Each structure stands twice: as C-alpha cells, then as structure tokens.
Amino acid sequence: MSDNHNHDEHKHHVTPFPLYHKVFAGLIGLTILTVVTSLFDFGMFNMVVAMGIATLKAGLVIAIFMQLKYDNLFNKVTFLCSFVFLAIFIIITASDLLFRPNVAPLQIDTSANAAAVAGPDVLNKLRISTPDQIAKGKTLYAVQCATCHGANGQGDGAAAAALNPKPRDFTSGIWKFGASPTRVFTTITKGSPGTGMAAYAGLSAEDRYALVHYVRSLSPKTPADTDEDLKAAGLLGGSSVVEKVQQTAHIDVVLENMAERDQVPFPEQEVRSPNHPGAKIFSQQCAQCHGLSAMGAPVVNIGLNPPVQFISKSWVDAQGSWVGDRGAFVNVVSHGFPGSGMPGMSNFSNQEWSDLHAYVKLLTTK
Amino acid sequence: MSSQVSGGEINYLNAEKGIKSWLYTLDHKRIGIMYLFTTLFFFACGGIFALLIRIEHLTPTKTIMDPNQYNIAFTLHGAIMVFMFIIPNVPAAFGNFLLPIMIGAKDVAFPRLNLLSYYILWAGALLAVISIVAGGVDTGWTFYTPYSIRTSTAVILMATGVFVMGFSSILTGLNFIATVHKMRAPGLTFHKLPLFIWGIYATAIIQVIATPVIALTVILLVMERVFGIGFFDPTLGGDPILFQHFFWFYSHPAVYIMIVPGMAIISEIIPAFSKKTIFGYKPIAYSSLAIAFASFIVWGHHMFVSGQSYLASMLFSVATIIIGVPTAIKIINWVVTMYKGQVSWDTPMLYAMCFIFMFSIGGLTGLFHIALSVSVHLHDTYFVVAHFHYVMMGGTVMAMFGGLYYWWPKMFGVMYNEKLGRISAAIMFIGFNVTFGSQFILGNLGMPRRYFDYMPRYQPLHIVSTVGSWFIALSFLLTMGILFYSLKRGKKAPMNPWGAKSLEWTISSPPPTENFISDPIITEPYPYGTPPAHGGHS
Amino acid sequence: MSSDEHKPHVVEGTNHVIPHHFQSAFHEFDASKFGMWLFLVTEVLTFGVLFVAYVMFRALNPEMFHEASLHLNKWLGGLNTIVLLLSSLTMAKAVGYVQRNNRKRAVQMLWITLACAATFMVVKYFEYSHKFHEGLLTAKYFTFKGFESANPGLFFSLYFMMTGLHGIHVTIGMGIIAWVLWRTRRGDFNENYFTPVELTALFWHLVDLIWIYLFPLLYLIG
C-alpha cells in the first residue's frame, strides 16, 4: 500500500502476443459453446450454464486483456469489490421482489357500469347469505379491506391511524348507510366520498356480495332487506335500472359534513314565511340539520360511534341546478348524498314535493 | 519546521491574481474555496425554501402559498439541500482544501479532474435552476413513482440535474481515493493519518460505489417519462417499489456521505480543543470504514411500509441495528477524549458540542424507526422529519460550522471575532432544538409530513417550530457576517492559532500554493504529549 | 523537495511533462491506472442497476422472457460478440505495440479496433430498425401482436435500455480511441509513457465485458 519508494525501477508488464491470441481463440470457442448450449434445455441450470460460460469469458478478458493477473493486489481487490456490491444489490432486492406474498392479481373492470352488469335476478340471489359467500368474503376481506378495517373488522387496521373519519367497526352494530344486505352492497359499491372508503365498483357483484355477507357476519345487528331497501336497489317490481354510481356530491359540502370541526357560530334563526305550505315540511324534516331558515346549522351529533359532527352550509344565494329545477330538486333530496349526513328522503307526495321545492327556493333568496 | 513560518505573505490566495486564475486553477485549495462558497450559497437557497415552508405552517390552512406551491417548496428544499449542499459541501470544500495538506502532498492525484468536478456541479445546478424556473417539481426529493411519472412538473430537468451533479460527486470520490492511496508523503502510513482523512476516505468509497446507481435511476425515471419503459409503472407490468430500491440503494449510503465527513471534522476539533490525543484512534478510524460498508445493506429501512416483502423488511431491520454500533463507538470515544483534557470552549468546540448533543438525539431517534411495528406508526410523520434534521443538520451542519470556524484562519489568514462566534453557536443551539425538538412531538401526535394543511390541534407546536427556524436563520446570518467581516477587518492569523497538531498547522496561514516549502515532518497522529513549538492562542 | 523541482520532468522520447505533484513517471502511471480501475467500478455499478432490473423481471416473468428472446436474432448477436472480442484483442495488441515502440502497428491495431466498433454499431442499427419496424418497442409503445405472455414490452424496454446504454459507451469509446489513435500517430507515446492508451484499453475491455454478459442474457434465453 505504501507507494512512496523510488518508482523508476518499476517495469511495465509486457504481455507476449501469443498469449493474447490463445486467449482470443478461447473466447471465440466459449462464444460458440454458449450459443450451442443455448439450444439445449438444462432446466433450472440454463442460467447457471450461460452465466458460467460468460464468467469464464469475462475472467479471461479481465485477467489477460486487462492484465489484472499481473497487476498489483490492490487494483484486483478494487475492481472485484464492485461485483460484491452488485451481488448484494441483486440478492437483497430479490429478497423483496421475489418473496412477495402470493396475491392473485386484482382484476380491474374498467367498464363504466360494472355495477350494472349483474342483472336484478343475479343480485336478488346474491343478497341471500350463504356459508360459501361468507367464506369467500373472508378471503377477499383480508386483501381488500383489512388494511383499514382491521383483521377482525374492528376498524383498527394499520391504515386507520391516518384516517379521519375512522373506518367502520363492524362489530359495533352501527351501520351508517344502512345495515341490510342491499344497503351494505351499495356502500361497498359507491364508497363514501370524502372519507377513506373507496368505491369498489371494480369488483364483481359476486365478490361484493361475498364481502357484504362476511362483514355482516361480524356484526350483532343484521336486519334483512326491507321493501324500501329493495326498491332503492331497483330489485322490487319490474324496474331493472340500478342506480348509477354517484361518486360526486358537492365536495365541500361533504367535507364539511365529515370533518371534525370546532363549534362555528351560526346566526339565530327563525322560521321564515311560516304560513307557506312548504314551511311545515321543512321545519319538521330539514331544519334540524339545515337550520330553521336554511342558513346552516351547528355541530349535530347524531349519536353514532364514532360521533359524526357536521355542518351544513347556508343556502342563501345557493344557485345549483337543484334549486331552480323541480326535477333536479326531487332527484337530489330523494337520493341524498352518499357519504354525507344527507339521507335520501323520498316519502313525499307530489304536492308536498312542489311545496317543499317552492319553499326552499324562497329560502335561497335573501 | 521553522522555515514554514513565512507569515503567509505570498500564499495561494494572492500568488496569482484575476478571475481567470481562479476559473482555470488547478490548486486544490482554490478549488476547495470555490466549492465552499458555492455550497454555502446553495445552503442559503435551500434555507430560504425551509423558511417559506415554516411560514406556511404557521396556520393550518393557506398562509402564503397554495397546496401545489407547497409541494414544490418542500421538494426543492430537499433536492437543493441534499444534492447541492450537503453531499458536496464537506468532502469537496473541506476535503479538497485539507486532504493534500494533511497527507503531505502537493495536490490531489488528478487536479484537472478536480476542477472538472467543480464545473460539473455548476452544470447540474444550472439544470436544477432551469427546472425551478420551469415551474419546479412537486414529487418530494425522493421522486417516487408512479406519481413522478405522471406529474406534469419539470421532473425531467431536475432528474437530469441530479444526474449531472452525481458525476461531480463520483469524480471527487474517485480523486480522493486515488489521492489517499497514491499521494501520501514518505513515511505517512495509514495509521498515521488524521482521522479527518479516514473519514473523507470512507466517504469517497461510498461516493464511488453508490452514486452511479442514483445516476442511472434518475435516467431510468426520465426514460420512463419519455419512452414509457414500464420498469416502475404498474400499468405496464412494472413495480413502483423497484424504483424505491434503486433510489434508496444510493440514498441511504448517501446519508453516510453526509455524516461521515462531519464526524471526520469532529474528530479533528475535539482533540485540538481538549489538547489531548484522541481516545481510540483505531476504533474511530475503522468505524468510518465499517459504516461505509455496512451502509450498503440497510437501504430498505426507508421502505418498511412501501409494500416490500416481510422477508426483506426483517433483513433490513436487523442489518440497521448493526450500523448503530460503529457510530456509537465514535461518540463514546470523542467524549472520553475530552475527559481530563484541557478543554477550551472556543467557537469550533462549541459547535462540536452542539454536534454531539444533537447528533446523539438524532441517532437515537433513528432506532425508533428500525422496529418494524413502530415504523408503521412513525412513517411519514414529523417524527421522521425531526430525526433526519437532527442528524443532518444537528450533525453535519453543526460540524460544518465547527470546521468553518476552525479552519477559517488557516484558509484566509484572519481571525474572526471569537465572542460573536460563541453567540452564534448559542443561538443556533437554541433555535435548532426549538425548531426540531417540537417536531418530534408533532410527529408522535400524528402530524404527517409533506401535508399542506393540518388539524388545528397541531398549530401551537407548528408556531413554536417556525419561531425556532428564525433563530436558525439569525445564527446563520450572524456566522456569515462574522466570517465575511473578518476577511476585511480580522486580525492576522498565526500559523497555528489553536495549538493543534495536524500538518495543516505547520504551514503558514494562508498556506503557500505548493503547500510545503520543506518536507513535512511526519509524527504520530494527535501528539499532544509534546507542547506546541509555536502558536497557542493569540 | 530537491532543488531541480521547478525543472519540468519530461518523459524520455515523448513530449509528456510529468505533473509536478507526481514524483516520477511510474508514480503518475500507477495513480492514473488506479483511477481508471475506480472508474470501472462505477461503470459496473451503473450497468448493475439494469442487471438488477433484468434479474427481477426475468424471475417474475420467465416464459415471457423466453418468448420475447426468440424475436432477437442470435446470429447477429453472436456476430457482434465476436466483433467486440476481436476489437478487445486488437486494443490489447495496440497497447503492446506501443510498449514495443512499434508505432505503425499500434496505429493499425487501433484502426481495426475502430472498424470493429463501427461494425458493431452498424449491426445494432439493423437490429434496432427491425424492432421499430415490427413494433417491438418499449412497454408503452409496444404494438407487436402475437405474444402469448403478458407484458412483453417489459423485455424490450430492458433490451433497449441495456443495449442502448452499452451502445452509448461503444460510441464514446470510439471517440476516445480515435483521439488516442491520432496521438499515437503523432508520436506522443512510447514504452516509457503510454498511459492514455492503457487507460483507453481498460475502458474498451469493460465495454466488451458488458456485452459478454448481455449476449446470453438477452439473446440466448434457452
């Protein structure tokens, strides 16, 4: 290592040319050999044979052509170390890429109406729970759901730490969007916009119902589908129209509804135009969330676990299409906003719809 | 020895005049000085982005920038600090200036390559600046795929800039390894080398082996964006985690490129200001090498929650525990060196104390992340941010400031105002711990990193952290003021103001261009048994 | 240092001045060669990244790699292998001739080396244009129909990246060899000083070395 002596007596190594020629012949021979051996199948030794021959060739080039054989130990160690580090790189990376848990690749159905592919007959059959479905759901759950909802469905998965609101604890008996099979199916399909619950419309209907039955099997509260549920799912009567996946609500409304918020002062409100035919409906059905004169309402805890606090904005000056157009208004109110505190409310007569719509329009003007 | 004391009338600074003599210089000292000012300038640039980030975090929602600008701000802060300041600074600035002198050589092995390395750094920096002008990058300095493939920001420009700057680092490392092996003065065996050299040497090994990997990785990222090669794109059959493996195979050893030179500086300062031979010379020397080699098997500890296999995670976790050992050896040996020494608390020593305190905290908090389960809780939170700032800034940057004050008299032949220097260290200590100590708490409470907005309950600690950052800025400005003022008005520095024992203190301040007028006298390292022949405190 | 330190040391028989920070011609040679080996270390790690990607993707897609490899012409690949091996021989002999002070033969060897390198690039050109023609391109732009396995574009991405990076090195090597050839003709080198030739040869052998591995890995997946 100490090179600090008189260097002048060092002689450069001169390799005799016949050696070079011999090595060259060897290299050509090995090249032919490697092409020939590639025509045979040695099973799992194919790579070994090919790399073995390549390394022999490499060794000849390095030792003789690059003269490393005649070089000092130091240069030898330096150059060969690089292969050691490369080997470390390959082996440790392989310990990840080649040792991943065996998960069947997710089939993403990118067709727009994946939810609508399964017809009502199929859905009607699927919504009845069977042990097979529960077993299948359990396997799917581990892959698709456990990260957030926890291995045992208690809403304590690893990712739950970062989520707000927290994922549903299925063992609690609380179902935000309905506990019946079709309702849970809808929740899985559409997700809960504004929360960490994604829409799993890409899974087949069979897979989704399998999950439905599995997660319901964890819950103490599992009501059956009511007529209303079936009607909402389009499974009652002749209608085969399944609801379009409604992903978008007015996002700031939804976010406001779902985020924890400190108390925000709201103005004291009184019922406006109390003699208007729609006033009674509004103050009984809508005002507890939207405020007596639709100027927004303070934190409302509707007793879920975890508690949900939301705020509804003031509608004064609201200009969405749902305000002007009666059809749009009916559509919005009767479907509600999945993922928000706004439920679907459709038990109104034609006259009541008109009154309510007219009243709401009134409320949106100052 | 006495013939070396020429008072520095003709020295490397004034031997040749004019800007061309600097731009075409082959003198390692001039190249080192150019690197020093360049990297300090980049440090200020990166620091400005840091201050902007902290101002943004004064309130939970928008303060001075929108979310996209915020993403760009933290990306540029990271990229500038990592690639343009901390990687080149200590090796290229201090290493260049000191290495040949400390080994009794006239220059590095390849002086023209040295100058080329410096210009390559500027070329890469220019590309980075163009990238910033073109709108910046918002991927985080880690460029994770697949977002870095899809984002419409100036990734290609920045990636190319990183590629080019990587070459600067590689060539510097190559030059230093060759210099240490081939250019030592007669009689200067490896075990007589100052520990600064051991540190720079170990760093150079990492630079040569690891940097080529990041170079090709960023090229592959560019290829992915331009030609859709699919290596990292899951929709084309690739694996985004493969990118992370490639990225961290460099970037983890890179953090040792950042810290080992800082440790190397501390190994010089502590014996000098304790007037005592370093305790455990060989363990410290070999621990630098051990860290360098071990650094190549632990990269996956940045990827515990990425989705890599459990097997890989476990391997990396175990390997990372090992790497704490050589580091601890150093800390213990430094502290023991001070025991029963004649300690003087000049500015360099104060910064060294900051280093020991803050780097220890940083190192220990690294241990939290090694446990896979705890890592899940802490990953991507402010806890991680605090950890790496404690080691990188509380470590390397403190060491850099220590080295700056320590070798400033040698480099420029002037003494700085000692009292103000000590004040800068005190302000830095307070400011740093306020800024980043609060971030440990923030992180543990759940504050995520790289988030534009946050829950209101985190605001008080964020405000505390931001106020701390202003003290850091104040200290930095004060240091710059002190040092630049000394250039104009500083007292003339003697050959050996500190009474230190390595070779650079046996030549004039500033040194002559050829370093040694007469043959350097080789002694055992840190021979504080014998009283100093000249110098002592002025 | 000695009193004649300011007199430039010129290597006997050449115009080469030994830089003042080196103690002798051999010191300079030894240090420069070591520097070159260090550079070759960085090249191994650079190409190594692509080899890592290769190992991973091949292990995960063995049948696809086999199927895709059939679309490469192993005879052209073999030809290129032999051409590069020949160029390594002539490059090594070029150094040998300089050491034997035979300038004429050294230049001849360097010309043959260049010719081999050019042949390699021409063959590459034909291979590449065939791929472009067939739509055997990188993953995103892959249009060739008729593969049974999934993600064949991944193999061709690797093919283009690995042979492309290698081809860039061949081209740069050609430039350096041309420069060394010009200097050799000029009489810059002899047995006492031939460092640039030596270093160029080391670089060129590495280029050959990489192809020795690329050939079976890409063309001969049996």
Coordinates of N, CA and C in Angstrom, one line a residue, chain B residues 25-32 35 91-118 171-184 196-197 200 204 513-516, chain C residues 19-23 27-28 31-32 35:
Chain B
T25 N -7.9 27.4 -12.2 CA -6.9 27.0 -11.3 C -6.9 25.5 -11.2
L26 N -5.7 24.9 -10.9 CA -5.6 23.5 -10.6 C -5.2 23.3 -9.1
D27 N -5.2 24.4 -8.4 CA -4.8 24.3 -7.0 C -6.0 23.8 -6.2
H28 N -5.7 22.7 -5.5 CA -6.8 22.1 -4.7 C -7.4 23.1 -3.7
K29 N -6.6 24.0 -3.2 CA -7.1 24.9 -2.1 C -8.0 25.9 -2.7
R30 N -7.7 26.4 -3.9 CA -8.6 27.3 -4.5 C -9.9 26.7 -4.9
I31 N -9.8 25.4 -5.4 CA -11.0 24.7 -5.8 C -11.8 24.5 -4.6
G32 N -11.2 24.1 -3.5 CA -11.9 23.9 -2.2 C -12.7 25.2 -1.8
Y35 N -15.7 25.7 -4.0 CA -16.7 24.8 -3.5 C -17.4 25.3 -2.3
P91 N -17.1 17.1 1.9 CA -16.0 16.5 1.1 C -15.3 17.4 0.1
A92 N -16.1 18.1 -0.7 CA -15.5 18.8 -1.8 C -14.9 20.2 -1.3
A93 N -15.5 20.8 -0.3 CA -14.9 22.1 0.1 C -13.8 21.8 1.1
F94 N -14.1 21.2 2.3 CA -13.1 21.0 3.3 C -12.1 19.9 2.8
G95 N -12.7 18.8 2.2 CA -11.8 17.7 1.8 C -10.8 18.2 0.8
N96 N -11.2 19.0 -0.2 CA -10.3 19.5 -1.2 C -9.2 20.3 -0.6
F97 N -9.6 21.2 0.3 CA -8.6 22.1 0.9 C -7.6 21.4 1.7
L98 N -8.1 20.4 2.5 CA -7.2 19.9 3.6 C -6.5 18.6 3.2
L99 N -7.2 17.8 2.3 CA -6.7 16.4 2.1 C -5.2 16.4 1.7
P100 N -4.8 17.1 0.6 CA -3.4 17.0 0.2 C -2.5 17.5 1.3
I101 N -2.9 18.6 2.0 CA -2.0 19.1 3.1 C -1.8 18.1 4.2
M102 N -3.0 17.5 4.6 CA -2.9 16.6 5.7 C -2.1 15.3 5.4
I103 N -1.9 15.0 4.1 CA -1.1 13.8 3.8 C 0.3 14.2 3.3
G104 N 0.6 15.5 3.3 CA 1.9 16.0 2.9 C 2.1 16.0 1.4
A105 N 1.0 16.1 0.7 CA 1.2 16.1 -0.8 C 1.1 17.5 -1.3
K106 N 1.4 17.6 -2.6 CA 1.3 18.9 -3.2 C -0.1 19.2 -3.8
D107 N -0.7 18.2 -4.2 CA -2.1 18.3 -4.7 C -2.8 17.0 -4.7
V108 N -4.0 17.0 -5.2 CA -4.7 15.7 -5.3 C -4.1 15.0 -6.5
A109 N -4.5 13.7 -6.6 CA -4.0 12.9 -7.7 C -4.3 13.4 -9.1
F110 N -5.5 13.9 -9.3 CA -5.9 14.4 -10.6 C -6.5 15.8 -10.5
P111 N -5.6 16.8 -10.6 CA -6.1 18.2 -10.4 C -7.1 18.6 -11.4
R112 N -6.9 18.2 -12.7 CA -7.8 18.7 -13.7 C -9.2 18.1 -13.5
L113 N -9.2 16.8 -13.1 CA -10.4 16.2 -12.9 C -11.2 16.9 -11.7
N114 N -10.4 17.4 -10.8 CA -10.9 18.1 -9.6 C -11.6 19.3 -10.1
L115 N -11.0 20.1 -11.0 CA -11.6 21.3 -11.5 C -12.9 21.0 -12.3
L116 N -12.7 19.9 -13.0 CA -13.9 19.5 -13.8 C -15.1 19.1 -12.9
S117 N -14.8 18.4 -11.8 CA -15.9 18.1 -10.9 C -16.6 19.4 -10.4
Y118 N -15.8 20.4 -10.2 CA -16.4 21.6 -9.7 C -17.4 22.2 -10.8
L171 N -16.7 11.8 -9.3 CA -15.3 12.1 -9.7 C -14.5 12.6 -8.5
T172 N -15.1 13.4 -7.6 CA -14.5 13.8 -6.4 C -14.1 12.6 -5.5
G173 N -15.0 11.7 -5.4 CA -14.7 10.5 -4.6 C -13.5 9.7 -5.2
L174 N -13.6 9.5 -6.5 CA -12.5 8.8 -7.2 C -11.2 9.5 -7.0
N175 N -11.2 10.8 -7.1 CA -9.9 11.6 -6.9 C -9.4 11.4 -5.5
F176 N -10.3 11.4 -4.5 CA -9.8 11.3 -3.1 C -9.3 10.0 -2.8
I177 N -9.9 8.9 -3.3 CA -9.4 7.6 -3.0 C -8.0 7.4 -3.6
A178 N -7.9 7.8 -4.9 CA -6.6 7.7 -5.5 C -5.5 8.6 -4.8
T179 N -5.9 9.7 -4.3 CA -5.0 10.6 -3.6 C -4.5 10.0 -2.3
V180 N -5.5 9.5 -1.5 CA -5.1 8.9 -0.2 C -4.2 7.7 -0.4
H181 N -4.4 6.9 -1.5 CA -3.6 5.7 -1.7 C -2.3 6.0 -2.3
K182 N -2.2 7.0 -3.2 CA -1.0 7.2 -4.0 C -0.2 8.4 -3.7
M183 N -0.7 9.4 -2.9 CA 0.0 10.6 -2.8 C 0.5 11.0 -1.4
R184 N 0.5 10.0 -0.5 CA 0.9 10.3 0.8 C 2.4 10.6 0.9
F196 N -9.6 12.9 10.1 CA -10.4 13.6 9.0 C -10.2 12.8 7.7
I197 N -8.9 12.4 7.5 CA -8.7 11.7 6.2 C -9.4 10.3 6.2
I200 N -12.9 11.1 5.2 CA -13.1 11.5 3.8 C -12.9 10.3 2.9
A204 N -15.4 8.7 0.4 CA -15.1 8.6 -1.1 C -15.5 7.2 -1.6
T513 N 1.1 28.2 -2.2 CA 0.4 27.4 -3.3 C 0.9 25.9 -3.3
E514 N 2.2 25.8 -3.1 CA 2.8 24.4 -3.2 C 2.7 23.7 -1.8
N515 N 1.9 24.2 -0.9 CA 1.7 23.6 0.4 C 2.9 23.6 1.3
F516 N 3.9 22.8 0.9 CA 5.0 22.6 1.8 C 6.3 23.1 1.2
Chain C
P19 N 3.4 15.8 -14.4 CA 2.9 16.9 -13.5 C 3.7 16.9 -12.2
H20 N 3.8 18.2 -11.7 CA 4.8 18.4 -10.6 C 4.4 17.7 -9.3
H21 N 3.1 17.3 -9.2 CA 2.7 16.7 -7.9 C 3.0 15.2 -7.9
F22 N 3.4 14.7 -9.0 CA 3.9 13.3 -9.0 C 5.4 13.2 -8.9
Q23 N 5.8 12.1 -8.3 CA 7.3 12.0 -8.1 C 8.0 11.4 -9.2
H27 N 5.0 6.8 -10.9 CA 4.0 7.3 -10.0 C 2.8 7.7 -10.7
E28 N 3.0 8.5 -11.7 CA 1.8 9.0 -12.5 C 1.0 7.9 -13.1
A31 N -0.9 5.8 -10.4 CA -2.0 6.6 -9.9 C -3.1 6.6 -10.9
S32 N -2.7 6.9 -12.2 CA -3.8 7.1 -13.2 C -4.5 5.8 -13.5
G35 N -6.9 5.1 -10.8 CA -8.0 6.0 -11.0 C -9.0 5.4 -12.0

